[in-house]
XYZ file of C-alpha atoms in Angstrom:
767
model
C 6.532 -12.389 21.712
C 7.553 -16.038 21.937
C 9.661 -17.011 18.907
C 10.880 -20.381 17.650
C 14.292 -20.129 19.340
C 12.603 -19.433 22.711
C 10.706 -22.718 22.698
C 13.846 -24.527 21.477
C 15.990 -23.222 24.356
C 13.276 -23.890 26.950
C 12.897 -27.527 25.855
C 16.592 -28.092 26.609
C 15.823 -27.397 30.280
C 13.513 -30.406 30.486
C 15.173 -33.771 31.081
C 14.375 -37.058 29.357
C 12.811 -35.633 26.186
C 12.698 -36.869 22.611
C 14.036 -33.566 21.287
C 16.965 -33.818 23.702
C 17.843 -37.325 22.497
C 17.500 -36.373 18.820
C 19.681 -33.253 19.065
C 22.126 -35.016 21.374
C 22.678 -37.659 18.684
C 24.434 -34.929 16.657
C 26.095 -33.373 19.754
C 23.834 -30.318 19.515
C 23.696 -28.785 22.997
C 21.943 -25.780 24.451
C 25.311 -24.104 25.066
C 26.319 -24.376 21.395
C 22.978 -23.045 20.149
C 22.904 -20.185 22.687
C 26.422 -19.149 21.674
C 25.406 -19.322 18.009
C 22.352 -17.187 18.751
C 24.403 -14.614 20.701
C 26.875 -14.323 17.805
C 24.077 -14.174 15.229
C 23.585 -11.316 12.794
C 20.308 -9.412 13.363
C 18.678 -8.550 10.036
C 15.292 -7.474 8.705
C 14.775 -10.356 6.268
C 16.784 -13.244 4.833
C 17.885 -13.578 1.240
C 18.356 -17.067 -0.251
C 21.907 -18.099 -1.155
C 22.122 -18.269 -4.938
C 25.128 -19.440 -6.948
C 24.569 -18.061 -10.434
C 27.549 -19.682 -12.183
C 26.428 -22.167 -14.830
C 29.917 -23.670 -15.021
C 29.688 -25.224 -11.560
C 28.062 -28.636 -11.149
C 25.414 -29.158 -8.471
C 27.917 -30.883 -6.162
C 30.267 -27.867 -6.234
C 27.398 -25.439 -5.653
C 26.273 -27.396 -2.598
C 29.830 -27.356 -1.276
C 30.066 -23.561 -1.691
C 26.729 -23.062 0.096
C 27.837 -25.494 2.831
C 31.028 -23.484 3.439
C 29.119 -20.190 3.375
C 26.611 -21.383 5.998
C 29.222 -22.868 8.340
C 31.632 -19.914 8.125
C 29.069 -17.107 8.539
C 27.063 -16.031 11.594
C 23.446 -17.200 11.644
C 21.044 -14.562 10.374
C 18.438 -13.801 13.065
C 15.141 -12.195 12.071
C 12.230 -10.901 14.108
C 9.505 -13.455 13.469
C 6.060 -12.098 12.619
C 3.605 -12.168 15.581
C 0.322 -14.074 15.508
C -2.913 -13.563 17.433
C -2.473 -16.839 19.354
C -1.236 -17.331 22.921
C -0.167 -20.260 25.062
C -2.796 -21.118 27.674
C -0.229 -20.925 30.485
C 1.342 -17.702 29.171
C -1.242 -15.210 27.917
C 1.041 -12.167 28.269
C 3.018 -12.779 25.088
C 1.714 -13.901 21.702
C 3.463 -16.639 19.779
C 5.003 -15.954 16.371
C 3.336 -17.106 13.166
C 6.096 -19.690 12.762
C 5.427 -20.974 16.293
C 1.744 -21.350 15.429
C 2.647 -23.411 12.322
C 5.106 -25.550 14.304
C 2.528 -26.430 16.960
C -0.167 -27.076 14.362
C 2.158 -29.599 12.712
C 3.071 -31.183 16.074
C -0.622 -31.553 16.944
C -1.326 -33.263 13.607
C 1.552 -35.673 14.204
C 0.199 -36.449 17.677
C -3.241 -37.257 16.278
C -1.770 -39.504 13.575
C 0.751 -41.384 15.732
C -0.351 -41.309 19.374
C -3.840 -39.767 19.731
C -4.170 -40.867 23.367
C -1.062 -38.917 24.429
C 0.016 -35.290 24.641
C 2.324 -33.662 22.066
C 5.797 -35.206 22.197
C 8.697 -32.750 22.104
C 10.122 -34.571 19.083
C 7.129 -33.454 17.010
C 7.997 -29.850 17.874
C 11.510 -30.481 16.528
C 9.997 -32.073 13.439
C 7.798 -28.984 13.050
C 10.867 -26.736 13.270
C 12.412 -28.852 10.484
C 9.354 -28.144 8.316
C 9.590 -24.369 8.830
C 12.930 -23.639 7.163
C 12.829 -19.854 7.681
C 12.603 -19.990 11.481
C 15.497 -18.842 13.644
C 15.458 -22.214 15.415
C 15.819 -24.067 12.114
C 18.806 -21.945 11.041
C 20.523 -22.353 14.428
C 20.103 -26.130 14.421
C 21.074 -26.549 10.770
C 24.371 -24.688 11.060
C 25.430 -26.726 14.096
C 24.246 -29.905 12.359
C 26.549 -29.136 9.391
C 29.434 -28.441 11.766
C 28.998 -31.773 13.585
C 30.652 -34.757 11.895
C 30.645 -35.211 8.124
C 27.167 -33.903 7.380
C 26.744 -32.170 4.019
C 24.470 -29.374 2.855
C 21.190 -30.415 1.247
C 18.454 -28.266 -0.266
C 15.956 -30.102 1.952
C 17.769 -28.876 5.066
C 16.565 -30.628 8.225
C 13.618 -32.325 6.502
C 15.660 -35.468 5.835
C 17.264 -35.423 9.281
C 14.475 -35.378 11.871
C 11.925 -37.554 10.112
C 8.980 -39.655 11.185
C 11.104 -42.821 11.066
C 13.432 -41.341 13.698
C 10.526 -41.219 16.110
C 9.394 -44.735 15.319
C 12.643 -46.664 15.135
C 14.754 -44.781 17.684
C 11.841 -44.536 20.109
C 12.471 -40.831 20.752
C 9.492 -40.344 23.018
C 9.425 -38.166 26.112
C 10.032 -40.031 29.370
C 12.012 -42.824 27.706
C 14.728 -42.962 30.407
C 12.164 -43.260 33.189
C 10.355 -46.048 31.361
C 13.674 -47.826 30.739
C 14.556 -47.617 34.450
C 11.227 -49.079 35.491
C 11.574 -51.776 32.842
C 15.088 -52.626 34.079
C 13.880 -53.082 37.651
C 11.026 -55.259 36.470
C 13.459 -57.267 34.317
C 15.819 -57.833 37.275
C 12.989 -59.334 39.288
C 12.010 -61.411 36.273
C 15.606 -62.704 35.814
C 15.850 -63.730 39.441
C 12.630 -65.677 39.083
C 13.760 -67.355 35.848
C 17.182 -68.454 37.141
C 15.508 -70.212 40.039
C 13.331 -72.169 37.583
C 14.982 -75.527 36.654
C 13.144 -75.622 33.296
C 14.443 -72.213 32.179
C 16.976 -72.139 29.272
C 19.349 -69.179 29.350
C 20.734 -70.168 25.938
C 17.344 -69.904 24.268
C 16.787 -66.563 25.980
C 19.986 -64.766 24.934
C 21.111 -66.585 21.773
C 19.658 -66.500 18.264
C 19.257 -69.799 16.424
C 20.835 -69.061 13.029
C 20.061 -72.537 11.660
C 16.372 -71.966 12.425
C 16.567 -68.633 10.591
C 18.152 -70.435 7.641
C 15.386 -73.044 7.685
C 12.745 -70.295 7.693
C 14.364 -68.468 4.763
C 15.315 -65.423 6.846
C 18.998 -65.376 5.844
C 20.473 -63.770 2.755
C 21.903 -66.208 0.213
C 25.696 -66.616 0.535
C 27.698 -66.416 -2.706
C 31.229 -67.812 -2.921
C 33.399 -68.352 0.173
C 33.350 -72.133 -0.443
C 36.984 -72.554 0.683
C 36.452 -70.703 3.958
C 33.179 -72.540 4.659
C 34.879 -75.893 4.052
C 37.747 -75.004 6.422
C 35.245 -74.122 9.155
C 33.303 -77.362 8.572
C 36.516 -79.411 8.853
C 37.507 -77.661 12.088
C 34.059 -78.161 13.652
C 34.023 -81.855 12.715
C 37.371 -82.657 14.352
C 37.677 -84.613 17.577
C 40.080 -82.138 19.182
C 40.615 -78.420 18.764
C 37.163 -78.179 17.207
C 36.810 -74.424 17.680
C 37.444 -71.931 14.909
C 37.984 -68.172 14.687
C 37.337 -66.161 11.518
C 39.856 -63.328 11.185
C 39.211 -60.561 8.668
C 38.656 -56.832 8.367
C 35.198 -55.439 8.982
C 32.890 -55.845 5.995
C 34.667 -58.750 4.233
C 31.902 -61.255 5.067
C 32.823 -63.175 8.241
C 29.213 -63.409 9.437
C 28.140 -64.422 5.913
C 30.389 -67.502 6.193
C 28.558 -68.554 9.365
C 25.256 -67.947 7.569
C 26.492 -70.175 4.733
C 27.339 -73.008 7.140
C 23.940 -72.606 8.837
C 22.204 -72.918 5.459
C 24.136 -76.088 4.645
C 23.270 -77.582 8.033
C 19.597 -76.668 7.612
C 19.586 -78.425 4.211
C 21.408 -81.502 5.651
C 24.330 -80.944 3.266
C 26.953 -81.489 6.003
C 26.383 -85.012 7.326
C 29.008 -84.652 10.069
C 27.080 -81.654 11.465
C 23.575 -83.000 10.858
C 21.162 -81.959 13.593
C 23.537 -79.333 14.976
C 22.355 -75.815 15.823
C 24.432 -72.656 15.490
C 23.428 -70.155 18.155
C 24.649 -66.568 17.844
C 25.800 -65.259 21.187
C 26.976 -61.835 22.283
C 28.719 -61.193 25.578
C 26.854 -57.924 26.042
C 23.544 -59.773 25.613
C 24.594 -62.207 28.329
C 25.417 -59.427 30.783
C 22.266 -57.508 29.848
C 20.119 -60.601 30.378
C 21.697 -61.392 33.725
C 21.730 -57.828 35.034
C 23.160 -58.153 38.554
C 22.999 -61.972 38.562
C 26.175 -62.465 36.498
C 27.848 -65.201 38.537
C 24.775 -67.431 38.801
C 23.895 -66.824 35.163
C 27.356 -67.691 33.785
C 27.398 -70.953 35.733
C 23.946 -71.730 34.358
C 25.159 -70.863 30.848
C 28.179 -73.190 31.075
C 26.094 -76.052 32.470
C 23.678 -75.739 29.558
C 26.526 -75.711 27.028
C 28.005 -78.871 28.546
C 24.617 -80.570 28.446
C 23.557 -79.511 24.911
C 25.976 -81.422 22.644
C 24.209 -80.353 19.452
C 24.992 -76.644 19.918
C 27.727 -74.667 18.163
C 28.157 -71.209 19.650
C 28.852 -68.319 17.260
C 30.521 -65.446 19.118
C 30.720 -62.335 16.956
C 33.305 -59.801 18.192
C 34.988 -62.625 20.108
C 37.774 -60.264 21.181
C 35.294 -59.018 23.808
C 35.985 -62.282 25.657
C 39.573 -61.095 26.019
C 38.275 -58.398 28.363
C 36.291 -60.957 30.385
C 39.222 -62.925 31.811
C 37.077 -64.786 34.330
C 34.817 -66.079 31.552
C 37.652 -67.260 29.286
C 39.247 -69.062 32.251
C 35.995 -70.995 32.667
C 35.785 -71.706 28.931
C 39.331 -73.046 28.445
C 39.052 -76.436 30.208
C 35.635 -77.074 28.647
C 36.950 -76.279 25.164
C 39.983 -78.512 25.743
C 37.694 -81.458 26.570
C 35.479 -80.716 23.572
C 32.446 -80.074 25.802
C 31.263 -77.403 23.402
C 32.294 -75.824 20.123
C 32.745 -72.144 19.317
C 32.961 -70.172 16.077
C 34.468 -66.749 16.743
C 34.753 -63.734 14.470
C 36.820 -60.575 14.825
C 39.442 -58.458 13.073
C 43.136 -59.460 13.162
C 44.098 -56.262 14.990
C 41.502 -56.781 17.748
C 42.432 -60.460 18.057
C 46.098 -59.541 18.489
C 45.327 -56.693 20.894
C 42.839 -58.386 23.218
C 43.147 -62.163 22.795
C 46.557 -63.253 21.485
C 48.220 -62.650 24.862
C 46.229 -65.562 26.344
C 48.103 -68.366 24.574
C 46.136 -71.124 26.325
C 42.871 -69.685 24.976
C 44.301 -68.990 21.497
C 45.602 -72.564 21.257
C 42.037 -73.895 21.377
C 41.169 -72.220 18.049
C 41.832 -73.010 14.413
C 42.376 -69.715 12.560
C 40.635 -69.124 9.225
C 41.723 -65.925 7.465
C 38.923 -64.175 5.564
C 40.403 -61.939 2.874
C 38.600 -59.160 1.044
C 37.130 -60.605 -2.183
C 38.422 -59.375 -5.536
C 36.438 -56.887 -7.613
C 35.391 -59.678 -9.994
C 34.175 -61.932 -7.146
C 32.394 -59.015 -5.503
C 30.534 -58.232 -8.736
C 29.227 -61.836 -8.776
C 28.218 -61.589 -5.109
C 26.392 -58.284 -5.531
C 24.689 -59.347 -8.776
C 23.264 -62.396 -6.990
C 22.010 -60.418 -3.980
C 20.912 -57.288 -5.911
C 17.278 -58.474 -6.421
C 16.765 -58.251 -2.642
C 17.691 -54.551 -2.769
C 15.584 -54.042 -5.899
C 12.531 -55.566 -4.216
C 13.127 -53.548 -1.047
C 13.460 -50.177 -2.807
C 11.151 -51.026 -5.759
C 13.856 -50.152 -8.286
C 15.887 -51.949 -10.956
C 19.620 -51.586 -11.552
C 20.524 -50.735 -15.126
C 23.241 -52.645 -16.968
C 26.805 -52.168 -15.641
C 25.630 -50.175 -12.590
C 26.533 -52.982 -10.185
C 30.063 -53.346 -11.563
C 30.429 -49.566 -11.402
C 29.232 -49.543 -7.778
C 31.816 -52.190 -6.856
C 34.692 -50.409 -8.604
C 33.819 -46.992 -7.188
C 33.340 -48.441 -3.695
C 36.793 -50.002 -3.904
C 38.407 -46.761 -5.074
C 36.568 -44.089 -3.091
C 35.484 -45.750 0.180
C 39.025 -46.152 1.466
C 38.188 -47.127 5.041
C 35.699 -49.854 4.065
C 36.019 -53.306 2.556
C 34.285 -55.199 -0.213
C 31.624 -56.546 -0.451
C 30.083 -54.506 2.389
C 31.106 -51.156 0.872
C 29.538 -52.118 -2.487
C 26.259 -53.087 -0.791
C 26.329 -49.731 1.001
C 26.546 -47.918 -2.342
C 23.719 -49.815 -4.066
C 21.555 -49.477 -0.945
C 22.230 -45.728 -0.770
C 21.551 -45.367 -4.503
C 18.203 -47.127 -4.102
C 17.321 -44.912 -1.146
C 18.309 -41.721 -3.013
C 16.238 -42.580 -6.083
C 13.260 -43.527 -3.929
C 13.513 -40.300 -1.904
C 13.757 -38.179 -5.050
C 10.686 -39.968 -6.421
C 8.982 -39.399 -3.033
C 8.155 -43.085 -2.649
C 7.822 -44.757 0.739
C 9.177 -48.217 1.532
C 5.862 -50.049 1.777
C 7.517 -53.166 3.211
C 8.762 -51.257 6.274
C 5.559 -49.254 6.618
C 3.298 -52.324 6.619
C 5.590 -54.238 8.967
C 5.871 -51.340 11.408
C 2.117 -50.757 11.478
C 1.496 -54.416 12.313
C 4.259 -54.438 14.939
C 2.901 -51.279 16.581
C -0.507 -52.915 16.899
C 1.049 -56.005 18.495
C 3.087 -53.831 20.888
C -0.070 -52.079 22.019
C -1.633 -55.493 22.633
C 1.473 -56.508 24.586
C 1.344 -53.398 26.798
C -2.309 -54.051 27.621
C -1.562 -57.717 28.375
C 1.382 -56.788 30.627
C -0.869 -54.480 32.622
C -2.936 -57.519 33.686
C -1.511 -59.635 36.522
C -0.901 -63.366 36.038
C -1.299 -63.040 32.286
C 1.941 -64.794 31.260
C 0.284 -67.114 28.741
C -1.255 -64.237 26.752
C 2.006 -62.265 26.929
C 4.013 -65.204 25.549
C 1.472 -65.691 22.756
C 1.814 -62.027 21.666
C 5.624 -62.216 21.851
C 5.541 -65.295 19.644
C 3.402 -63.425 17.115
C 5.917 -60.546 17.187
C 8.744 -63.011 16.532
C 6.827 -64.581 13.650
C 6.106 -61.152 12.195
C 9.841 -60.349 12.240
C 10.549 -63.645 10.482
C 7.999 -62.820 7.772
C 9.554 -59.371 7.336
C 13.101 -60.752 7.037
C 11.943 -63.381 4.561
C 10.296 -60.726 2.386
C 13.293 -58.412 2.799
C 15.711 -61.086 1.550
C 13.513 -62.157 -1.361
C 15.729 -62.693 -4.443
C 12.877 -62.970 -6.956
C 13.648 -60.734 -9.944
C 10.843 -58.220 -10.541
C 10.326 -55.271 -12.887
C 9.861 -51.777 -11.440
C 9.297 -48.329 -12.866
C 12.248 -46.653 -11.126
C 15.725 -47.365 -12.540
C 19.151 -46.944 -10.956
C 21.534 -45.405 -13.495
C 25.294 -44.867 -13.433
C 24.608 -41.241 -12.491
C 22.687 -42.432 -9.400
C 25.594 -44.672 -8.384
C 27.977 -41.735 -8.847
C 25.758 -39.531 -6.682
C 25.599 -42.170 -3.938
C 29.399 -42.529 -3.924
C 29.950 -38.756 -3.835
C 27.530 -38.374 -0.949
C 29.113 -41.226 1.007
C 32.782 -40.425 0.287
C 32.450 -36.636 0.320
C 34.545 -36.253 -2.844
C 33.698 -35.815 -6.507
C 33.911 -38.936 -8.687
C 36.130 -38.415 -11.723
C 34.604 -38.998 -15.151
C 37.363 -41.425 -16.115
C 36.318 -43.711 -13.231
C 32.761 -44.017 -14.583
C 33.734 -46.532 -17.267
C 33.334 -50.296 -16.770
C 33.801 -53.495 -18.757
C 35.362 -53.236 -22.210
C 35.067 -49.464 -22.116
C 37.270 -49.362 -18.999
C 39.737 -51.818 -20.544
C 39.914 -49.661 -23.680
C 40.536 -46.564 -21.603
C 43.289 -48.354 -19.665
C 44.977 -49.483 -22.888
C 44.700 -45.969 -24.333
C 46.233 -44.501 -21.189
C 49.093 -47.001 -21.344
C 49.702 -46.383 -25.046
C 49.876 -42.640 -24.371
C 51.968 -42.999 -21.210
C 55.280 -42.361 -22.964
C 54.006 -39.153 -24.589
C 52.253 -38.007 -21.409
C 55.384 -38.398 -19.299
C 57.489 -36.671 -21.964
C 55.078 -33.700 -22.024
C 54.963 -33.299 -18.251
C 58.547 -34.218 -17.302
C 60.772 -31.807 -19.226
C 64.298 -32.640 -20.281
C 64.307 -36.269 -19.107
C 63.262 -38.132 -22.264
C 65.592 -41.101 -21.646
C 64.306 -41.511 -18.090
C 60.616 -41.185 -18.985
C 60.971 -43.605 -21.923
C 62.559 -46.234 -19.658
C 59.822 -45.822 -17.046
C 56.977 -45.920 -19.576
C 58.333 -49.025 -21.321
C 58.792 -50.870 -18.012
C 55.274 -49.987 -16.822
C 53.699 -50.985 -20.163
C 55.549 -54.339 -20.097
C 54.311 -55.078 -16.589
C 50.747 -53.872 -17.156
C 50.356 -55.951 -20.323
C 51.292 -59.196 -18.573
C 55.035 -59.467 -19.203
C 55.950 -59.749 -15.542
C 55.963 -62.107 -12.584
C 52.439 -61.809 -11.081
C 53.854 -62.431 -7.600
C 56.004 -59.286 -7.727
C 55.057 -55.580 -7.752
C 54.127 -54.128 -11.167
C 57.450 -52.322 -11.227
C 60.355 -51.452 -8.931
C 62.353 -48.388 -10.000
C 65.405 -46.621 -8.614
C 65.520 -42.941 -9.617
C 68.992 -41.425 -9.428
C 69.884 -37.781 -9.769
C 70.497 -34.555 -7.951
C 67.810 -32.602 -6.132
C 65.449 -30.682 -8.375
C 65.758 -32.728 -11.568
C 62.212 -34.151 -11.356
C 62.430 -37.528 -9.574
C 59.567 -36.850 -7.141
C 57.570 -34.962 -9.771
C 57.797 -37.986 -12.074
C 56.435 -40.214 -9.295
C 53.498 -37.816 -8.817
C 52.725 -37.736 -12.543
C 52.948 -41.532 -12.720
C 50.501 -41.796 -9.811
C 48.091 -39.385 -11.493
C 48.219 -41.258 -14.808
C 47.904 -44.778 -13.390
C 45.592 -44.282 -10.402
C 43.797 -41.108 -11.443
C 44.980 -39.000 -8.520
C 48.179 -37.533 -7.079
C 46.496 -37.961 -3.683
C 46.897 -41.743 -4.030
C 50.697 -41.450 -4.002
C 52.141 -43.064 -0.856
C 55.229 -40.997 -0.065
C 57.614 -41.827 2.769
C 60.700 -39.785 3.657
C 63.281 -42.445 4.488
C 65.363 -39.996 6.525
C 62.745 -40.634 9.242
C 63.804 -44.297 9.399
C 67.547 -43.948 10.043
C 67.501 -45.632 13.459
C 66.871 -49.344 13.938
C 63.916 -48.838 16.299
C 62.220 -46.552 13.740
C 61.982 -49.335 11.150
C 59.074 -50.892 13.072
C 56.955 -47.831 12.204
C 56.705 -49.160 8.652
C 55.040 -52.454 9.647
C 53.766 -51.666 13.155
C 55.009 -52.050 16.701
C 55.738 -55.642 17.820
C 53.686 -57.327 20.611
C 54.316 -55.837 24.028
C 55.276 -52.399 22.704
C 53.215 -49.220 22.659
C 51.173 -48.966 19.489
C 50.833 -52.712 18.910
C 47.652 -53.494 17.009
C 47.569 -50.240 15.034
C 49.515 -51.505 12.027
C 52.356 -49.751 10.235
C 52.614 -46.548 8.215
C 53.496 -48.387 5.000
C 51.353 -51.496 5.470
C 48.249 -49.523 6.477
C 48.627 -47.188 3.491
C 48.896 -50.084 1.018
C 45.955 -51.891 2.662
C 43.834 -48.795 2.060
C 45.096 -48.333 -1.501
C 46.557 -51.575 -2.924
C 47.049 -50.072 -6.421
C 49.073 -47.067 -5.287
C 52.425 -45.744 -6.429
C 54.771 -46.027 -3.419
C 57.584 -43.458 -3.242
C 60.449 -44.140 -0.817
C 62.318 -40.836 -0.922
C 66.092 -40.744 -0.314
C 66.311 -44.477 0.263
C 70.047 -44.314 1.009
C 69.277 -42.588 4.340
C 67.204 -45.513 5.651
C 68.516 -48.079 8.139
C 69.808 -51.313 6.504
C 66.882 -53.231 8.061
C 64.554 -51.288 5.760
C 66.339 -52.937 2.823
C 65.623 -56.355 4.367
C 61.916 -55.497 4.461
C 62.009 -54.292 0.874
C 63.662 -57.536 -0.290
C 60.560 -59.408 0.883
C 58.333 -56.990 -1.058
C 60.448 -57.007 -4.235
C 60.690 -60.814 -4.226
C 57.201 -62.016 -3.239
C 54.997 -58.916 -3.477
C 54.053 -59.467 0.167
C 54.960 -57.667 3.390
C 53.887 -59.159 6.716
C 53.008 -56.562 9.334
C 53.542 -56.809 13.092
C 50.106 -58.416 13.563
C 50.904 -61.250 11.175
C 48.726 -59.908 8.359
C 50.094 -60.261 4.837
C 49.812 -57.045 2.849
C 49.644 -57.434 -0.935
C 52.061 -55.249 -2.951
C 51.571 -57.028 -6.297
C 49.445 -54.183 -7.701
C 51.763 -51.383 -6.558
C 54.562 -49.546 -8.345
C 57.501 -48.901 -6.024
C 59.864 -46.012 -6.675
C 63.086 -45.472 -4.727
C 64.862 -42.142 -5.108
C 68.480 -41.427 -4.263
C 71.062 -38.642 -4.489
C 73.966 -41.099 -4.546
C 76.735 -40.033 -6.908
C 76.083 -36.307 -6.473
C 79.623 -35.602 -5.285
C 81.033 -37.750 -8.047
C 79.236 -35.634 -10.667
C 80.424 -32.296 -9.372
C 81.929 -31.603 -5.990
C 82.009 -27.862 -5.974
C 78.963 -26.785 -8.004
C 75.225 -27.157 -7.571
C 73.162 -28.775 -10.273
C 69.446 -29.010 -11.136
C 67.173 -25.989 -11.098
C 69.740 -23.832 -9.349
C 72.474 -24.204 -11.986
C 72.710 -24.777 -15.744
C 75.073 -27.715 -16.218
C 77.821 -27.386 -18.800
C 77.993 -29.968 -21.545
C 81.639 -30.883 -20.780
C 80.527 -33.745 -18.615
C 78.707 -36.254 -20.782
C 75.516 -38.009 -19.806
C 77.316 -41.328 -20.113
C 79.914 -40.206 -17.560
C 77.181 -39.111 -15.168
C 75.427 -42.465 -15.534
C 78.620 -44.417 -14.949
C 79.614 -42.402 -11.891
C 76.176 -42.619 -10.275
C 75.952 -46.364 -10.973
C 79.355 -46.865 -9.390
C 78.188 -45.022 -6.277
C 74.977 -47.081 -6.165
C 76.791 -50.409 -6.536
C 79.215 -49.466 -3.779
C 76.365 -48.523 -1.435
C 73.575 -51.089 -1.979
C 73.849 -54.860 -1.611
C 73.733 -56.824 -4.907
C 70.623 -58.802 -3.853
C 68.678 -55.531 -3.545
C 69.900 -54.091 -6.859
C 69.158 -57.358 -8.691
C 65.477 -57.064 -7.741
C 65.074 -53.544 -9.155
C 63.439 -53.604 -12.592
C 64.899 -50.350 -13.879
C 67.575 -47.969 -12.608
C 66.814 -44.572 -14.125
C 69.323 -41.711 -14.105
C 67.928 -38.169 -14.294
C 70.397 -35.866 -16.009
C 70.985 -32.213 -15.015
C 68.834 -29.665 -16.867
C 69.995 -27.813 -19.931
C 69.219 -24.140 -20.449
C 66.514 -25.097 -22.958
C 64.849 -27.452 -20.444
C 64.779 -24.788 -17.750
C 63.160 -22.306 -20.147
C 60.475 -24.896 -20.986
C 59.791 -25.571 -17.302
C 59.604 -21.842 -16.552
C 57.114 -21.383 -19.387
C 54.944 -24.232 -18.074
C 54.948 -22.816 -14.543
C 54.017 -19.350 -15.802
C 51.133 -20.829 -17.813
C 49.845 -22.592 -14.689
C 49.941 -19.302 -12.782
């Protein structure tokens, strides 16, 4: 009998198939699936995985099921036989599941491409429908093991969908068609380059100002300062090229869109009539194919001739890899023959471009910082109607602010506002999927485009039919413009489906892969009230969790409350503390508790062991390797951590063991709240709490006896004496300018017998 896994394995042996491309996207190979099948557990029938506990939330249940599937062998059953056979193989019947899979594939063929045979992708889609098949179980386990995919009750249904086939063009024979198309394109390029009326710029570049004029661009909110700086640079006589430097997702391309809109509305008189063309180096090479040299010369000649063009080069660091091209650009840029707006990240600019000082000198740098939470809320609120109209949903009150705050806290590797847009887009998609509603805008557009593509294929089959082909291509371009205009529509409309805070939470959990804490679900005045309540209880909370150190915890709590309520220099960190005391008295534990209370998680604590930075050359690890050294461009351990979590508690453990140059770095942080990394990026420390710990004065307290957990200290030595002796040791060791910038020096006293009994009781209760 031919079962579902048999057809799956056999399809791997055929090259250039849709099923091969789809599975390959998730790194699912025949070898992996065969090994999984060989290690599978043969059983009579499968039992569903049920988690009966009512105490667990749905997220936790899914995680348990996910772990159970990925850690257990796949259960293999003998599929029930049917009375149907393949025409080419009438010796063995197919299973009932195989019959259902092929029935589904045939229906999909009739609906999508009735003139063709069954595409292999529809067989994969059929396997996704039949969740009890061996093939489905084999694929799903490997799918969960690849990347950061999470368990879903729908299994593969949401993975290999109809849209995959349409938008990724996962049809059989795609590679062969692409090869033939490439050869045809090469001949076409050769013909075009020999035509004196041909414009390479129009062929490879996108006119952003035309898009702005046609209403195809999303409205740009804020960024007035950055836009003005770019306008000034472009209007200058000399050095009229500009590069936008900022992390991915902060809105560099949006700034160019904003300038294009102003030009299209004639709001910038000095740039009136100018066109911004978006250009990509890969597009240039793809368009030229093997005619690179002739094409680049043609490109440069056009740029010299067209004085009204401003070239926007996204990912401009790619030019750093094309040395021959930048060498051609430099003299032209120096003479002002054409203007360029570039965009890239600071790390990529430093890695690939900064070494070419002659090229770098031609650019005015404009730093694009991540917007604040408040500014991002305004941006997202303005653009939100476009997402509402796309998904046919409405965002309930406070959901947008919640999305921004959760995106900032939980999507550590991403930047605002892009991360916030990702959350509201995902929330809209989730609600629409749960309501089983299709995006009619995409469906209607795709149907019309498919019809035009069929027309284009028929027209291309006729020789000397260039006029008809161009007319159809123009209609395709117009159709895309209409779609983008409708997609970016900011008209506020009312819809039945609503996006709630719970939907935002679900979208964040699915994206970040962690559970959102209930305390993070509050926004506005409710969040402010919770913050004030947490601060007012901070003294009691620290006293409850840090046993036997009431003086220390009171000092810390009072200093934090003063800073958090505005009684501090806003250009400095919230607080800088030096914790003194012997090992085991609770210095590090206090830092962890402080992190948990102020940021909501111990995981957010940035802890560095300063014994790892005793040598001078090791200090660079904190801010990143300098130019010319291995590791340049990757950033530093400390600076990268604070970039990811700018509101963290930073713990520098055993600070006295660090090299003196570390203290020089810390002076900059303590004074200005800023630390400049090796790439020239300024990292903001003004929202951090910095804690230094030290064992200085240990020998002065007691030379021959251990203290802390290991020993109950006698009362002969007063706390005042301990404080005086440790302070004397600190003042002898650290420079005055460093000590003067520490907000509070806190001495942790040795434990009494009563304190140790309390700690023991707490630990036993936790067990």
